[in-house]
Tab-separated table of C-alpha atoms in Angstrom:
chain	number	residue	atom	x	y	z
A	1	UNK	CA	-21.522	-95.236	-117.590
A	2	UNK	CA	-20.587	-95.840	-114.090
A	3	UNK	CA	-20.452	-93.112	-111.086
A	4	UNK	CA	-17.169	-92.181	-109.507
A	5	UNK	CA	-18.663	-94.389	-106.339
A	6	UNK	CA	-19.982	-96.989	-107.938
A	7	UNK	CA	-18.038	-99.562	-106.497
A	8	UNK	CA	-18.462	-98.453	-103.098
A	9	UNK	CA	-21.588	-99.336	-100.857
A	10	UNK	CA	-23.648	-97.090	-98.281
A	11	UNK	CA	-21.290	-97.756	-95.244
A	12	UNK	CA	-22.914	-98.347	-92.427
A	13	UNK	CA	-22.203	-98.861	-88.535
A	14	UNK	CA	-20.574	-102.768	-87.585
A	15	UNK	CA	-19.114	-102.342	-84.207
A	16	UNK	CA	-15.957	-101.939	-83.269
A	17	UNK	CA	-15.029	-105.709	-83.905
A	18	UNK	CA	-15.564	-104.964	-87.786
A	19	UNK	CA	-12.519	-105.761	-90.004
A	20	UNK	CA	-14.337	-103.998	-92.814
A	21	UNK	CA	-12.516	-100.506	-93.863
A	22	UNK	CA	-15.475	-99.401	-95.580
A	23	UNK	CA	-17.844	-99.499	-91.814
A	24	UNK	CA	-18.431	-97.205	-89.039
A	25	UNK	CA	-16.142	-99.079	-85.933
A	26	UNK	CA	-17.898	-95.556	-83.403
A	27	UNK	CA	-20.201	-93.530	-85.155
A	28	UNK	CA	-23.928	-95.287	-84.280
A	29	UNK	CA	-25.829	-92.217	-85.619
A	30	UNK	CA	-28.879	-93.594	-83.309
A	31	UNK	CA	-27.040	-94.376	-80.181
A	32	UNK	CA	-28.188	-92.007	-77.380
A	33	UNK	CA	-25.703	-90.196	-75.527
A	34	UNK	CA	-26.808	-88.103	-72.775
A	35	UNK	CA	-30.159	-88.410	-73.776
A	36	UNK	CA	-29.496	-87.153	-77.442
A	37	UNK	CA	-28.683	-89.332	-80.748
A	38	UNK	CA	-25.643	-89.136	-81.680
A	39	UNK	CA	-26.076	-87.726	-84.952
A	40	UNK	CA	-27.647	-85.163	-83.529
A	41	UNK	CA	-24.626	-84.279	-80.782
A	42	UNK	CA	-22.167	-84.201	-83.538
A	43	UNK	CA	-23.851	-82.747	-86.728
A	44	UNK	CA	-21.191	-83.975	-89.414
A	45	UNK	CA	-20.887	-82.359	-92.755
A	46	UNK	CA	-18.510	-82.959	-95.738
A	47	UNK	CA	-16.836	-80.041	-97.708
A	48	UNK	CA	-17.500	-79.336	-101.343
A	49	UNK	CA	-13.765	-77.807	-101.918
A	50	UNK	CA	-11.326	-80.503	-100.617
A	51	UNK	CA	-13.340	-83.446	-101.268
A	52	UNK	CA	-14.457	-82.133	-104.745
A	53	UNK	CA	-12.198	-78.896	-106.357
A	54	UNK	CA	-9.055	-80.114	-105.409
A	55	UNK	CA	-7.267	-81.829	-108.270
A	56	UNK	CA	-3.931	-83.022	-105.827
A	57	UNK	CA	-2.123	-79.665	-106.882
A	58	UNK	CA	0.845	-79.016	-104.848
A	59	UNK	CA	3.392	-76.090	-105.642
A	60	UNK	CA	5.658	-78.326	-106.898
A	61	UNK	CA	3.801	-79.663	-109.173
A	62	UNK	CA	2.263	-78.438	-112.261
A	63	UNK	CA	-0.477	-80.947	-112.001
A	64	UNK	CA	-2.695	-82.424	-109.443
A	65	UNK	CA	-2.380	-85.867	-108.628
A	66	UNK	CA	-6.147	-86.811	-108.897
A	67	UNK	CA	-7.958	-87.592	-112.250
A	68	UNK	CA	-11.721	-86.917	-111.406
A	69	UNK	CA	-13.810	-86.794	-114.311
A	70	UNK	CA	-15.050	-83.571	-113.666
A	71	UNK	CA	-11.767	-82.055	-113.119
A	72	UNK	CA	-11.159	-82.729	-117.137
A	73	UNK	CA	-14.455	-81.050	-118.781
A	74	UNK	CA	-14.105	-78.500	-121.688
A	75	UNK	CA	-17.159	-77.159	-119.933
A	76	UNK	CA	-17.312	-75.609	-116.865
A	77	UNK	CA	-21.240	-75.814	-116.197
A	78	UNK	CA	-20.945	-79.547	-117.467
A	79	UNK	CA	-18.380	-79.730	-115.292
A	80	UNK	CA	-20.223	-78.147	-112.564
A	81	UNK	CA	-23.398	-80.582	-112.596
A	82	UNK	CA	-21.301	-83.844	-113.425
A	83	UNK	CA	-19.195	-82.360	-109.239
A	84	UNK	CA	-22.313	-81.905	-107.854
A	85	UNK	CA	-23.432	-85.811	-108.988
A	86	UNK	CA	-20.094	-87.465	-107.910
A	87	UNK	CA	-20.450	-84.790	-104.705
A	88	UNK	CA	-24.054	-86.002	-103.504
A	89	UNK	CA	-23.715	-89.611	-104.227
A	90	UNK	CA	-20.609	-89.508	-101.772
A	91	UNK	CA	-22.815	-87.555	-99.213
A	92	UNK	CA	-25.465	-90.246	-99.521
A	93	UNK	CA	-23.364	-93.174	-99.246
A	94	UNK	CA	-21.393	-91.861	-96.471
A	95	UNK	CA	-23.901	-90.876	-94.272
A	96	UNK	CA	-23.273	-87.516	-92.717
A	97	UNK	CA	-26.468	-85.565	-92.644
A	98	UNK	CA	-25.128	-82.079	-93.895
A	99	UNK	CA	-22.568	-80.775	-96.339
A	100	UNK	CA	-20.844	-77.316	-97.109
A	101	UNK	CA	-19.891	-75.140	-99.980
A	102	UNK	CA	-18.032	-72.189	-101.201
A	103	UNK	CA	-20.243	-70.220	-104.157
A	104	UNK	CA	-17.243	-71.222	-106.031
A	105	UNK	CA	-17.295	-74.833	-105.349
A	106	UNK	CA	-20.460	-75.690	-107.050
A	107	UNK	CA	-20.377	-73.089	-109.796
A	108	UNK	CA	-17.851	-71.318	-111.912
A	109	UNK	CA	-16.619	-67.940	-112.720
A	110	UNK	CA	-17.926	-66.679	-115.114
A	111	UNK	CA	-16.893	-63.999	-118.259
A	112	UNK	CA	-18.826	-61.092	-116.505
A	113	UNK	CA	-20.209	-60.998	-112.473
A	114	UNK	CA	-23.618	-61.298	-114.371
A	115	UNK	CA	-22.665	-64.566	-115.678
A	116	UNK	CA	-21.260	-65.836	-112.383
A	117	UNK	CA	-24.175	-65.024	-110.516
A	118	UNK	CA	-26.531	-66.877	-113.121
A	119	UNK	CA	-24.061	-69.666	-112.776
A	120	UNK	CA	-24.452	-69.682	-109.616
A	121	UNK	CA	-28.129	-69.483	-109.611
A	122	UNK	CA	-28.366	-72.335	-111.961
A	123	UNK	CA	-26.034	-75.006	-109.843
A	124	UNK	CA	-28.521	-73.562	-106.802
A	125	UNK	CA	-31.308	-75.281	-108.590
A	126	UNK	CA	-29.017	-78.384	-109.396
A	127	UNK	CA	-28.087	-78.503	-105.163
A	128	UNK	CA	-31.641	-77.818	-104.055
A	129	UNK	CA	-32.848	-80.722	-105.985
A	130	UNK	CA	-29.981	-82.988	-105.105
A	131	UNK	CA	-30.850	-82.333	-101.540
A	132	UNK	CA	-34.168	-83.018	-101.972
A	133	UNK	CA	-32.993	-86.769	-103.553
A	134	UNK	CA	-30.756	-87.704	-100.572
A	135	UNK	CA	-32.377	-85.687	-97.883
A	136	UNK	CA	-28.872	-84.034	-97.260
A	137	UNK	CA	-28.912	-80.595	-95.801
A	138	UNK	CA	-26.842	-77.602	-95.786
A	139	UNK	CA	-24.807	-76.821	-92.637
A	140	UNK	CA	-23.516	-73.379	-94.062
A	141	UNK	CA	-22.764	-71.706	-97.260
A	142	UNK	CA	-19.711	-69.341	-97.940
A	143	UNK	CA	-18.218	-67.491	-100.553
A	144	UNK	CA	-15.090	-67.678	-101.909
A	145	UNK	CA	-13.235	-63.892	-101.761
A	146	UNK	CA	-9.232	-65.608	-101.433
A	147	UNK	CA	-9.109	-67.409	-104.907
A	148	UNK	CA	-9.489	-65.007	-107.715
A	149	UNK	CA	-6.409	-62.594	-108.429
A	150	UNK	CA	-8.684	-59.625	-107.623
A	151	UNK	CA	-9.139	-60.123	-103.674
A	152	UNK	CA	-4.764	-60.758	-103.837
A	153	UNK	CA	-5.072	-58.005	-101.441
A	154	UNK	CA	-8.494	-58.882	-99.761
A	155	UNK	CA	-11.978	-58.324	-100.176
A	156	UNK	CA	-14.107	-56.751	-97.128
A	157	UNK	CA	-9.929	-54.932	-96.536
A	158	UNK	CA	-8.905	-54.193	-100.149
A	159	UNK	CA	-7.690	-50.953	-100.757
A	160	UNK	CA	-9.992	-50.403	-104.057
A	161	UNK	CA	-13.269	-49.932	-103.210
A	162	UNK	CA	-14.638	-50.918	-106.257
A	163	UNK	CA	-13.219	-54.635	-105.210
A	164	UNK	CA	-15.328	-53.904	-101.814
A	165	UNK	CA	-18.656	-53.546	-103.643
A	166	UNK	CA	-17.106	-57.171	-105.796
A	167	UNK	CA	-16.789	-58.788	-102.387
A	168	UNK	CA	-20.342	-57.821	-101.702
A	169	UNK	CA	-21.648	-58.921	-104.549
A	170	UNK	CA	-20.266	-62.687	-103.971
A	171	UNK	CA	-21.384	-62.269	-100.264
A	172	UNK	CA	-25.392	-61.480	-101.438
A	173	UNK	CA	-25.520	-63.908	-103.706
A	174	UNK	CA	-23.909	-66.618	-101.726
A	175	UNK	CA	-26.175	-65.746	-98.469
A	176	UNK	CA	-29.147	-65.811	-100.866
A	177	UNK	CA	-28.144	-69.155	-102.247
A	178	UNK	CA	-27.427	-70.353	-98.448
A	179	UNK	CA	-31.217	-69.600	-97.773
A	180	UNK	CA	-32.604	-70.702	-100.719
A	181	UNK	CA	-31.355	-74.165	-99.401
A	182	UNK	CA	-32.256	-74.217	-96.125
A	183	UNK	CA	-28.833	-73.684	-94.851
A	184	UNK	CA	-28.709	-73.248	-90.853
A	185	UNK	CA	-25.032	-70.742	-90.714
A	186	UNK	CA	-23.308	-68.345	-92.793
A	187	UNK	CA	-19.834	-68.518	-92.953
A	188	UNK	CA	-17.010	-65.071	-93.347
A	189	UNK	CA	-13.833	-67.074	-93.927
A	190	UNK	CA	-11.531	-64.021	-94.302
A	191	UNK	CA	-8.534	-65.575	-95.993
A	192	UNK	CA	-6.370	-62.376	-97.439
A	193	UNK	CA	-7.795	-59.865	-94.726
A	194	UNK	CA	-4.737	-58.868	-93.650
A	195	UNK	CA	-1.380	-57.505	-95.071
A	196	UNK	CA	2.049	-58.442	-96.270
A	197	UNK	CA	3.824	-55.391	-95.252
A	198	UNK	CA	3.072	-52.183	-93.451
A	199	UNK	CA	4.892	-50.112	-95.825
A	200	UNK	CA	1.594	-49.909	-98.096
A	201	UNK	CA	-0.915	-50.386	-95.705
A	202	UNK	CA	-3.436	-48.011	-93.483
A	203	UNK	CA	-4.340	-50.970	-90.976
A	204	UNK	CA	-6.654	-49.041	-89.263
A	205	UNK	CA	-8.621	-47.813	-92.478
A	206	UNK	CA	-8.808	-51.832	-93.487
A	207	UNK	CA	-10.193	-52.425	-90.242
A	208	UNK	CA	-12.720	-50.014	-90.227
A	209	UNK	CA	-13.491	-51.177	-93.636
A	210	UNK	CA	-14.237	-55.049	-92.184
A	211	UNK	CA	-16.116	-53.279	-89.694
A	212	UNK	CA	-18.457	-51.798	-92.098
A	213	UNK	CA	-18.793	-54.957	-94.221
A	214	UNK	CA	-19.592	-57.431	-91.367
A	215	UNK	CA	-22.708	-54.939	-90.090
A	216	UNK	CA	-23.830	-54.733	-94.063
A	217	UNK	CA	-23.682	-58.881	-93.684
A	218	UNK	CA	-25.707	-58.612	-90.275
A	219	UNK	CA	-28.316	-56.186	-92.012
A	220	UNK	CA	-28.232	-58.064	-95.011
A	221	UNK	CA	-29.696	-61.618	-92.627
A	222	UNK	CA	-32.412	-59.586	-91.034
A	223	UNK	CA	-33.845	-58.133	-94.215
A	224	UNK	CA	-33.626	-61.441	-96.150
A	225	UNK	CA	-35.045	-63.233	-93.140
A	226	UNK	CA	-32.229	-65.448	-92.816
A	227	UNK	CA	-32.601	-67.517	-89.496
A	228	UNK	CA	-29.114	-68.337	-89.193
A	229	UNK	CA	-25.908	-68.036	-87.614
A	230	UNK	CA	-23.599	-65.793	-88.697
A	231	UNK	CA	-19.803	-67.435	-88.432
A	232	UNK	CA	-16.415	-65.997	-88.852
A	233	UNK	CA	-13.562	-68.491	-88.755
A	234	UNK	CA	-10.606	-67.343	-87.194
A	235	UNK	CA	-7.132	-67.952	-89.013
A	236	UNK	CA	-3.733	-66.534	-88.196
A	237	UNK	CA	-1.787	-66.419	-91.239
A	238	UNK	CA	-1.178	-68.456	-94.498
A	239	UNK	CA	-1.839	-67.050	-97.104
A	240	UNK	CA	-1.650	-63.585	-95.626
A	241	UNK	CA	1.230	-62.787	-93.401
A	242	UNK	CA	-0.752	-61.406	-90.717
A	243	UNK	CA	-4.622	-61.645	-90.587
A	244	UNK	CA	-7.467	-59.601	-88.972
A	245	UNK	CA	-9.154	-62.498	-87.513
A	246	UNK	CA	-5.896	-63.882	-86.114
A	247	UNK	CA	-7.939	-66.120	-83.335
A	248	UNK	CA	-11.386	-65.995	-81.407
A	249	UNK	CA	-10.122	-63.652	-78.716
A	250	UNK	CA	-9.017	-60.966	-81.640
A	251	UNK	CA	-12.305	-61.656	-83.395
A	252	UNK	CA	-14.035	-61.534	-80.334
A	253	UNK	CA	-12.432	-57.911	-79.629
A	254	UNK	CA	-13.395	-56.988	-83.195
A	255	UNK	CA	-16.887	-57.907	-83.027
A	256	UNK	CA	-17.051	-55.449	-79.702
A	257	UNK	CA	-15.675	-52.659	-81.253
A	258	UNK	CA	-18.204	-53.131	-83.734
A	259	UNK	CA	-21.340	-53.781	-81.826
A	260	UNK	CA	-21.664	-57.136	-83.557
A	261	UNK	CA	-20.775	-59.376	-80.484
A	262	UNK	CA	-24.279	-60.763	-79.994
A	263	UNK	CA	-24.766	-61.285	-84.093
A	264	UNK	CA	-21.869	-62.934	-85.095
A	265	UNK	CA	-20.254	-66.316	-83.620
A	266	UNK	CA	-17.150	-68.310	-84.361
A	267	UNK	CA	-16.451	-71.393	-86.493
A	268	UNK	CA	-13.579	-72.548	-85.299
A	269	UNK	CA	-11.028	-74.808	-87.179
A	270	UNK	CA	-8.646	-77.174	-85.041
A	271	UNK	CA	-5.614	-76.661	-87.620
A	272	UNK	CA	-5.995	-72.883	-87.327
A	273	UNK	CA	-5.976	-72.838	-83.770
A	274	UNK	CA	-2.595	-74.662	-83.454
A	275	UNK	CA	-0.889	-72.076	-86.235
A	276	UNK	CA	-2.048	-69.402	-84.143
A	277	UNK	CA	-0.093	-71.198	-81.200
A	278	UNK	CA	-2.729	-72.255	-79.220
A	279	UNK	CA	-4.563	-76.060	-78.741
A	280	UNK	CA	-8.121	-76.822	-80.233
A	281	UNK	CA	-9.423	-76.998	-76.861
A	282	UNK	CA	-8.278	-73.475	-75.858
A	283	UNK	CA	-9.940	-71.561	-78.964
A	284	UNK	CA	-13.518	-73.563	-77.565
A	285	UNK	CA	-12.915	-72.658	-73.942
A	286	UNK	CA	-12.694	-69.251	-75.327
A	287	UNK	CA	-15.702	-68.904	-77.662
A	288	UNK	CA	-17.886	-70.564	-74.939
A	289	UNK	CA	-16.948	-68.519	-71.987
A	290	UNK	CA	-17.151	-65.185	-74.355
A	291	UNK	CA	-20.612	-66.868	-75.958
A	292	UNK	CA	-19.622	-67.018	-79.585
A	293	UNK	CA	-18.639	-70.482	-79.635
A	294	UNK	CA	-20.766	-71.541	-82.913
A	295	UNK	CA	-19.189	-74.748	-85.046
A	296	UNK	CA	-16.272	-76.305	-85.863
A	297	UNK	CA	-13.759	-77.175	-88.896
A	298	UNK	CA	-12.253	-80.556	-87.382
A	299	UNK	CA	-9.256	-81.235	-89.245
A	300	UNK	CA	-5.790	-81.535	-87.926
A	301	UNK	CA	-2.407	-80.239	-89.023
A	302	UNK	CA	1.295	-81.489	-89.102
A	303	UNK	CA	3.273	-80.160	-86.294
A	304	UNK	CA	6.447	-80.876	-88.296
A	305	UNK	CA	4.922	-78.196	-90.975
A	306	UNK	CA	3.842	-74.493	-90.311
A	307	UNK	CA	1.159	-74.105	-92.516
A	308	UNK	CA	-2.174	-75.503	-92.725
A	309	UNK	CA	-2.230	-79.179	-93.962
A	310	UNK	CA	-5.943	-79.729	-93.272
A	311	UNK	CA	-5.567	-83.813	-92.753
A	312	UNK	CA	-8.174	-85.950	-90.876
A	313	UNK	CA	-8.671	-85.947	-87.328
A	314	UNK	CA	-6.796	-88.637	-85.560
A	315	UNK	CA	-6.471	-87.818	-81.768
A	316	UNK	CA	-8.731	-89.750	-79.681
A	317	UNK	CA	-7.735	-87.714	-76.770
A	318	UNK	CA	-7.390	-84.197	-78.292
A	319	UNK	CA	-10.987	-84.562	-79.593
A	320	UNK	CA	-12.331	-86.268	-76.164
A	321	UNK	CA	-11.518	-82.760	-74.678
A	322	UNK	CA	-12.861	-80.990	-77.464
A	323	UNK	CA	-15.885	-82.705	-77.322
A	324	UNK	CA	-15.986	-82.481	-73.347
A	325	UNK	CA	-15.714	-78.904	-73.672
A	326	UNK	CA	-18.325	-78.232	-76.161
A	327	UNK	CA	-21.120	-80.626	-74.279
A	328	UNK	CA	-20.283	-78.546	-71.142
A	329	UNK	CA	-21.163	-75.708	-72.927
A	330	UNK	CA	-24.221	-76.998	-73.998
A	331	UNK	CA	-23.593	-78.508	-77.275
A	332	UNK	CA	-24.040	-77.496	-81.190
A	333	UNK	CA	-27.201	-75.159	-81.428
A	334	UNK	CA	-26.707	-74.433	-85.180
A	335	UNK	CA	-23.447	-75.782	-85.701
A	336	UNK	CA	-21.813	-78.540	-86.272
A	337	UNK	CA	-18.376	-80.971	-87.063
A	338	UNK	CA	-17.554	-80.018	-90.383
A	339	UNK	CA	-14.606	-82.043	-92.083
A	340	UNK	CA	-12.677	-79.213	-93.426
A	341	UNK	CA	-10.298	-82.029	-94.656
A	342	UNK	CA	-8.738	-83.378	-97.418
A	343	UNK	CA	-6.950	-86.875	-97.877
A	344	UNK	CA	-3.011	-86.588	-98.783
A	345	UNK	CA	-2.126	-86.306	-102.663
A	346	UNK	CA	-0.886	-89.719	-102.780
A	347	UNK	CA	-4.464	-90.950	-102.139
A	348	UNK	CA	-5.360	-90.974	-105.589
A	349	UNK	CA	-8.812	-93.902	-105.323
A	350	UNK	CA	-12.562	-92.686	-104.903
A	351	UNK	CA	-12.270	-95.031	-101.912
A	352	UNK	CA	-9.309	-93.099	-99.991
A	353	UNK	CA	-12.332	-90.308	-99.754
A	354	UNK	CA	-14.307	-92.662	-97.693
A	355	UNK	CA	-11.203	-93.692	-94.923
A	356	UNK	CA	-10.651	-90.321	-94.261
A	357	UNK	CA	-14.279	-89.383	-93.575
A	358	UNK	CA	-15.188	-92.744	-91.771
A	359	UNK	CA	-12.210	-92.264	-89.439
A	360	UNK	CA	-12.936	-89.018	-88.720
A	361	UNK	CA	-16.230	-89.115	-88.187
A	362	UNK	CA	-14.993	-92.557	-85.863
A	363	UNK	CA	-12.788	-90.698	-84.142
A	364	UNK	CA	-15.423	-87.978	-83.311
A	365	UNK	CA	-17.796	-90.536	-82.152
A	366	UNK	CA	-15.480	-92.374	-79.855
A	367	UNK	CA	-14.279	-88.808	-78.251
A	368	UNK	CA	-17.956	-88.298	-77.905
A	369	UNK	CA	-18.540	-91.488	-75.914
A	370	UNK	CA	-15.324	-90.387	-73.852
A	371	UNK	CA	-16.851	-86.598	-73.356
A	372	UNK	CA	-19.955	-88.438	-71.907
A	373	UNK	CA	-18.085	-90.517	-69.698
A	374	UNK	CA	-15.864	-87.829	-68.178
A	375	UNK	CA	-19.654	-85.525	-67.444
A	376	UNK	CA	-21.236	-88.570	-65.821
A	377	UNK	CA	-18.635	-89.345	-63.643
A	378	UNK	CA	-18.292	-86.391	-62.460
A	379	UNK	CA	-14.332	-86.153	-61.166
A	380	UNK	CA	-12.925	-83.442	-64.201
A	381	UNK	CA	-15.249	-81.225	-63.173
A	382	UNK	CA	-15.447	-81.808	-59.152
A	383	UNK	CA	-11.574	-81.287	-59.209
A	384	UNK	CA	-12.184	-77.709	-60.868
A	385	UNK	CA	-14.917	-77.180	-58.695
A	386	UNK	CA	-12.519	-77.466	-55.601
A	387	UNK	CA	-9.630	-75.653	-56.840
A	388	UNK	CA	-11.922	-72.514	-57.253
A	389	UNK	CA	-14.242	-72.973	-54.142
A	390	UNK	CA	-12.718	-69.973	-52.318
A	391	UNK	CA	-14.663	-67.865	-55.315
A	392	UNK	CA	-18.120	-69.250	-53.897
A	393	UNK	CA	-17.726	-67.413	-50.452
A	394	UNK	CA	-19.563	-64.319	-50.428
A	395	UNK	CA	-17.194	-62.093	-49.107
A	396	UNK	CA	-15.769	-63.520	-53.291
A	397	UNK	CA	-18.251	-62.604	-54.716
A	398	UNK	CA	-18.473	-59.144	-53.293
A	399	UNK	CA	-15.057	-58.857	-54.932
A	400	UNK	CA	-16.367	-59.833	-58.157
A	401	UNK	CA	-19.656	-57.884	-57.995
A	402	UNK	CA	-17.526	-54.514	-57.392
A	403	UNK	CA	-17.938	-53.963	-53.792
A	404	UNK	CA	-14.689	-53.869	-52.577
A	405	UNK	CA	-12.161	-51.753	-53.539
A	406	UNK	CA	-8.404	-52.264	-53.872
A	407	UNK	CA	-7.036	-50.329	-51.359
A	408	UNK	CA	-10.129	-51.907	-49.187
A	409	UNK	CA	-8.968	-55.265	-50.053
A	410	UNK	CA	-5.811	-54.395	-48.772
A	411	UNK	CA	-6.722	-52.819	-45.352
A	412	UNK	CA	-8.573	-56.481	-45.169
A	413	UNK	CA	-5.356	-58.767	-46.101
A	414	UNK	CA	-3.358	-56.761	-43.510
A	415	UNK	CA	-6.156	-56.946	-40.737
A	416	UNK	CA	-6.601	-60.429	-41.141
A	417	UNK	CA	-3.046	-61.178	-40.761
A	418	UNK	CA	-3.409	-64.616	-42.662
A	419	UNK	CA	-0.352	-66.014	-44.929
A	420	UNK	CA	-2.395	-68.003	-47.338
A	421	UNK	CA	-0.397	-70.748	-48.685
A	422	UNK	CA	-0.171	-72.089	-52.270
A	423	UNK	CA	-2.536	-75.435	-53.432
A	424	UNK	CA	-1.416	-77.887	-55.746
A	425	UNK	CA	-3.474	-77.547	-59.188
A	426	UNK	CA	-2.540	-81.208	-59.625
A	427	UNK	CA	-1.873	-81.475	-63.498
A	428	UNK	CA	-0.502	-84.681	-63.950
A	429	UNK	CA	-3.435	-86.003	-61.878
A	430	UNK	CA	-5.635	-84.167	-64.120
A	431	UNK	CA	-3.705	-85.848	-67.200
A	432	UNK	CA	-3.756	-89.264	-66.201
A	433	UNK	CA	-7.763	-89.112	-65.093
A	434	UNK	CA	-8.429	-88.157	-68.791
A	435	UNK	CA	-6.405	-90.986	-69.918
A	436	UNK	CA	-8.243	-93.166	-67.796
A	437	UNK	CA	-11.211	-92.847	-69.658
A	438	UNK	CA	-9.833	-93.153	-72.621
């Protein structure tokens, strides 16, 4: 019988004259930018869960939308290796070098944790040799502790600790299956660490709790050897009312109070950032100038809905400045641009999987070429050089290193007897030189 992609060839890079839907317009995976190919700058990598679970289910519907072959199977380990063949022919025709997975994307629950973890074990062997067919690699593993009616009131935070040692159990296994596959991060996506209500909840056991369980992940890597980075990824609500890891300052203040600031980095998703009120760009700033800044979900929401819609980038400049940011900072080390993204319900055709990743991965590319631009040139940064040269004076930098204090400060304002006026920071200059290389 035919695959699910049968119809569809490899697509491959025409230029940005192409007419051809199925082509890369932007993403030249061997063009050098800044002396670096540009698959290597952006490190794509295609989910397992949107592109693959989800059936098109909405909550007003009883049904999904899509009609997937392996969506349909009496079977659920049939089911299992018939996703993973539809999954890595996709990967290979598409292009991206890596992909991602929850443990309960590629294998399912099953009647006792003993039979989920040999489930899981099994569909490791299926991936591993998949990836050694296509040459795909693994960006990061996860596992799944939101899904299942048992972590309804989290997993690391739940109030039973017999669901704690559950959560651990999904967290071993998936970190061992994330080695056994050579993946290069681990991913904590904390999706019901948080609470509904205060009326039947010690917060500041639950944290303590998380506390505990990320330094059992952290001593878990070291004895298994495990290379990697460790992520969390930051979300601020939906489906809990209020999570832990609201954004990468609060993780970031977490991680301190728990000695796990230089272990653990961020993953940050664009979508979550802009439910937890602040822009894509600001949640990198932050990770970078803390030094947690690790990989990113790139995938947009709808700023007519408040809840996370997980649709395909489409900014040019939103993701220029994104990109800018994070080649400032010195670029992916084990990260990467994961498409956390899934196309809308309506788009029903195995093609409608391939526009969504070929213009996001275009629009990626382009912002790339624009984030190149902007560091050659050198104005962005010149202007921000300027407005903070006063800090470069060394009486400044005594200030900063502690040598002055504030009533000594003050005895110097008043001797000095200068009235220091006010400079422009020049935003809408700022604005329109972005736009101009765009």
């Amino acid at each position: 019988m035919p695959s699910y992609f049968s119809d569809i060839a490899p697509i491959a890079f025409e230029g940005s004259a192409s007419t051809n839907p199925l082509a890369f317009k932007w993403y030249d995976r061997d063009k050098l930018v800044l002396g670096k190919r540009m698959e290597e700058h952006l490190r794509f990598a295609a989910c397992y869960w949107h592109s693959f679970c989800w059936n098109g289910f909405d909550p007003f519907s009883h049904d999904g939308t899509f009609e997937r072959p392996w969506q349909h199977m009496a079977d659920p380990m049939a089911a299992a290796r018939a996703k993973a063949d539809a999954a890595f022919e996709f990967f290979a025709k598409l292009g991206a070098p890596y992909y991602c997975f929850h443990d309960r994307d590629v294998a399912p629950e099953g009647a006792t944790p003993r039979d989920s973890v040999n489930n899981l074990h099994a569909m490791v062997d299926v991936l591993g040799e998949k990836q050694q067919q296509t040459g795909m690699k693994l960006l990061w593993g996860t596992a799944n502790l939101f899904s299942h009616r048992r972590f309804m009131s989290g997993a690391a935070t739940n109030p039973d600790p017999a669901l704690f040692g559950m959560a651990a159990l999904q967290v071993k296994e998936a970190m061992d299956a994330t080695l056994k596959l050579g993946g290069e991060n681990y991913v904590l996506w904390g999706g019901r660490e948080g609470y509904e209500t205060l009326l039947n909840t010690r917060m500041g056991q639950e944290l303590e709790q998380m506390g505990r369980f990320l330094n059992m992940v952290v001593e878990y890597k070291h004895k298994i050897g495990f290379k990697g980075t460790i992520l969390i990824e930051p979300k601020p609500r939906e489906p809990t009312k209020h999570q832990y890891d609201y954004d990468v300052a609060t993780v970031y203040g977490s991680l301190c109070r728990f000695g796990l600031e230089k272990e653990i980095k961020v993953n940050i998703e664009a979508n979550h950032a802009t439910l937890a009120g602040h822009s894509f760009e600001h949640e990198i700033a932050t990770a970078i100038d803390l030094g947690i800044f690790g990989s990113i979900d790139m995938n947009r929401g709808d700023m007519q809905c408040q809840w996370d819609t997980d649709q395909f980038p489409n900014s040019i400049p939103e993701t220029a400045l994104a990109m800018y940011l994070i080649l400032q900072g010195g670029g992916f080390q084990t990260g990467g641009v994961n498409f956390d993204s899934k196309v809308r319900r309506q788009s029903i055709d195995p093609q409608d999987m391939f526009y969504g990743h070929i213009g996001g991965m275009d629009v990626s590319a382009r912002a790339l070429l624009i984030a190149e631009k902007m560091i050659t040139d050198g104005r962005v940064e010149k202007a921000i050089a300027d407005r903070y040269a006063g800090w470069a004076s060394p009486e400044a930098q005594g200030i900063l290193a502690g040598k002055v204090s504030l009533d000594g400060l003050a005895a110097q304002v008043l001797a000095s007897g200068a009235d220091p006026r006010p400079v422009s920071g020049r935003q809408e200059y700022m604005e329109n030189l972005l736009n101009a290389f765009i």
